[in-house]
Amino acid sequence: MTTTLSRFGLRTEVYSGAGSRTLLPELLQGLGAKRVVLFTDQGLNRAGLTEKITELFRLMPGPIQLVGVFDEIEQDAKGENVNQAARFVKECNADSLVSVGGGSVLDACKATKWLLHKQHDDVRDLLNGTTRELWPQAQPIRIPHIAVPTTAGTGAEVSPMAVVYNERLNIKTNLMNPFIVADIAILDPDLTVGLPPKITAFTGFDALTHAVEGYFSPRANPMSDSFALQSARMIAESLPTAVHKGTDLQARSNMLMASMMAITSFGLTVSAIPVHNMAHAFGGKFGIPHGLANAVLLPNVMESLPGLYLQKVRSFAEVLGLVPGIQSPEECLEQVVSYIRELRDQVGLPSTFAEYQLDPASLAHIVPLVQSDPTAMMFRIPAPVITKVTNEVAGLPQEEEAIR
């Protein structure tokens, strides 16, 4: 007799709606917090979003104190950012954490919480690939923690995963632990209204990629499928509006909810994730933002690895509003790939990395970079596929193909 084991883990309480950030002090008090450190970054400071959070503690005085703001988090948070943050939390004698920002800030906060729990000084000693801790090895982390996303893409506010760039090894490392997630996530669309159209677009494509890779995962199950399909539907309907009419709170709210559901599907099923695998390599090597890397790579990878997608592609096509009819799975996949390319064009994202002026000599080494990324342990992309996709997305003149 054979059985199929599925794992479900939804640990974060979610509050959603315009103005929901005002609940922050009350929710912290309910978690037993007293001395809070706020995680953010310099860009959010300049945009005035950090001030919108810090003023809540001034306007609502009480037993909760904001004892420090840590804003030294870079794009693709580095190990040293996490180490500095852990030292800062200890210097402030803080007992609780609030993270406000995009994926880098939220992931840095989760990694910091884990590092404090481990009572270690350098996260780079502990993360050198994929670190996967499941219960009972993973134990509850008794640090009150609320996450407030300012982008709708990573879903890091509810994800039991954190990506940290280990600058010693020059790779993105992955931490998976069900107890690093925030106790509470606040999805306030007001905080995403000022996001520039391009960032709105590529973070939305990050969420779409999570939905795709969650749905087509070999470990997919009915629960993960439901989150993946609904999030894909919402992204298809709401992303163009969020990009072109950024003040539309309903579209912004839908994107935050879709992002959260997409990463939940992805996290429940993480297995074959070739788009993320290649995006990590391009991002780590050339500094391409993760969401943009996913947006460029997604249709090309799907087209080049049809075996991963053909079995379930009909249902995914229907969710996108396509009518497969009596078409073959191959024709259906072609329609889905075309739809994704059209959606990418509609929100103003490029089809190649031409703007980054990639060096052909560096691209010649992309195959080992992709195959040595920690995510390749779960699914190894064949070298000819990496070469094909790289040549398609590099954006080089045809006479200067990336890999000959």
GROMACS .gro file of N, CA and C in nm, residues 310 313-314 317 322 324 326-338:
model
   57
  310LEU      N    1   0.294   2.017  -1.843
  310LEU     CA    2   0.190   1.968  -1.933
  310LEU      C    3   0.074   1.900  -1.861
  313VAL      N    4  -0.155   2.185  -1.697
  313VAL     CA    5  -0.159   2.318  -1.758
  313VAL      C    6  -0.301   2.360  -1.796
  314ARG      N    7  -0.388   2.263  -1.825
  314ARG     CA    8  -0.524   2.299  -1.868
  314ARG      C    9  -0.598   2.377  -1.758
  317ALA      N   10  -0.463   2.727  -1.731
  317ALA     CA   11  -0.509   2.810  -1.842
  317ALA      C   12  -0.650   2.862  -1.818
  322LEU      N   13  -0.830   3.169  -2.018
  322LEU     CA   14  -0.813   3.107  -2.149
  322LEU      C   15  -0.911   2.991  -2.160
  324PRO      N   16  -0.912   2.642  -2.314
  324PRO     CA   17  -0.832   2.542  -2.386
  324PRO      C   18  -0.913   2.457  -2.484
  326ILE      N   19  -1.050   2.171  -2.688
  326ILE     CA   20  -0.999   2.037  -2.717
  326ILE      C   21  -0.850   2.041  -2.755
  327GLN      N   22  -0.786   2.150  -2.721
  327GLN     CA   23  -0.645   2.163  -2.755
  327GLN      C   24  -0.562   2.059  -2.681
  328SER      N   25  -0.451   2.025  -2.738
  328SER     CA   26  -0.357   1.934  -2.672
  328SER      C   27  -0.290   2.009  -2.558
  329PRO      N   28  -0.232   1.935  -2.460
  329PRO     CA   29  -0.159   2.002  -2.353
  329PRO      C   30  -0.047   2.091  -2.406
  330GLU      N   31   0.019   2.048  -2.512
  330GLU     CA   32   0.127   2.129  -2.569
  330GLU      C   33   0.075   2.262  -2.621
  331GLU      N   34  -0.039   2.260  -2.690
  331GLU     CA   35  -0.097   2.385  -2.740
  331GLU      C   36  -0.145   2.472  -2.624
  332CYS      N   37  -0.194   2.407  -2.521
  332CYS     CA   38  -0.242   2.481  -2.403
  332CYS      C   39  -0.126   2.552  -2.333
  333LEU      N   40  -0.013   2.482  -2.318
  333LEU     CA   41   0.104   2.543  -2.257
  333LEU      C   42   0.152   2.662  -2.340
  334GLU      N   43   0.147   2.647  -2.469
  334GLU     CA   44   0.188   2.758  -2.557
  334GLU      C   45   0.101   2.880  -2.533
  335GLN      N   46  -0.031   2.857  -2.513
  335GLN     CA   47  -0.122   2.968  -2.485
  335GLN      C   48  -0.088   3.036  -2.352
  336VAL      N   49  -0.060   2.955  -2.250
  336VAL     CA   50  -0.028   3.011  -2.118
  336VAL      C   51   0.100   3.093  -2.125
  337VAL      N   52   0.202   3.042  -2.193
  337VAL     CA   53   0.327   3.115  -2.205
  337VAL      C   54   0.305   3.247  -2.279
  338SER      N   55   0.225   3.245  -2.385
  338SER     CA   56   0.195   3.368  -2.459
  338SER      C   57   0.121   3.467  -2.372
   0.00000   0.00000   0.00000
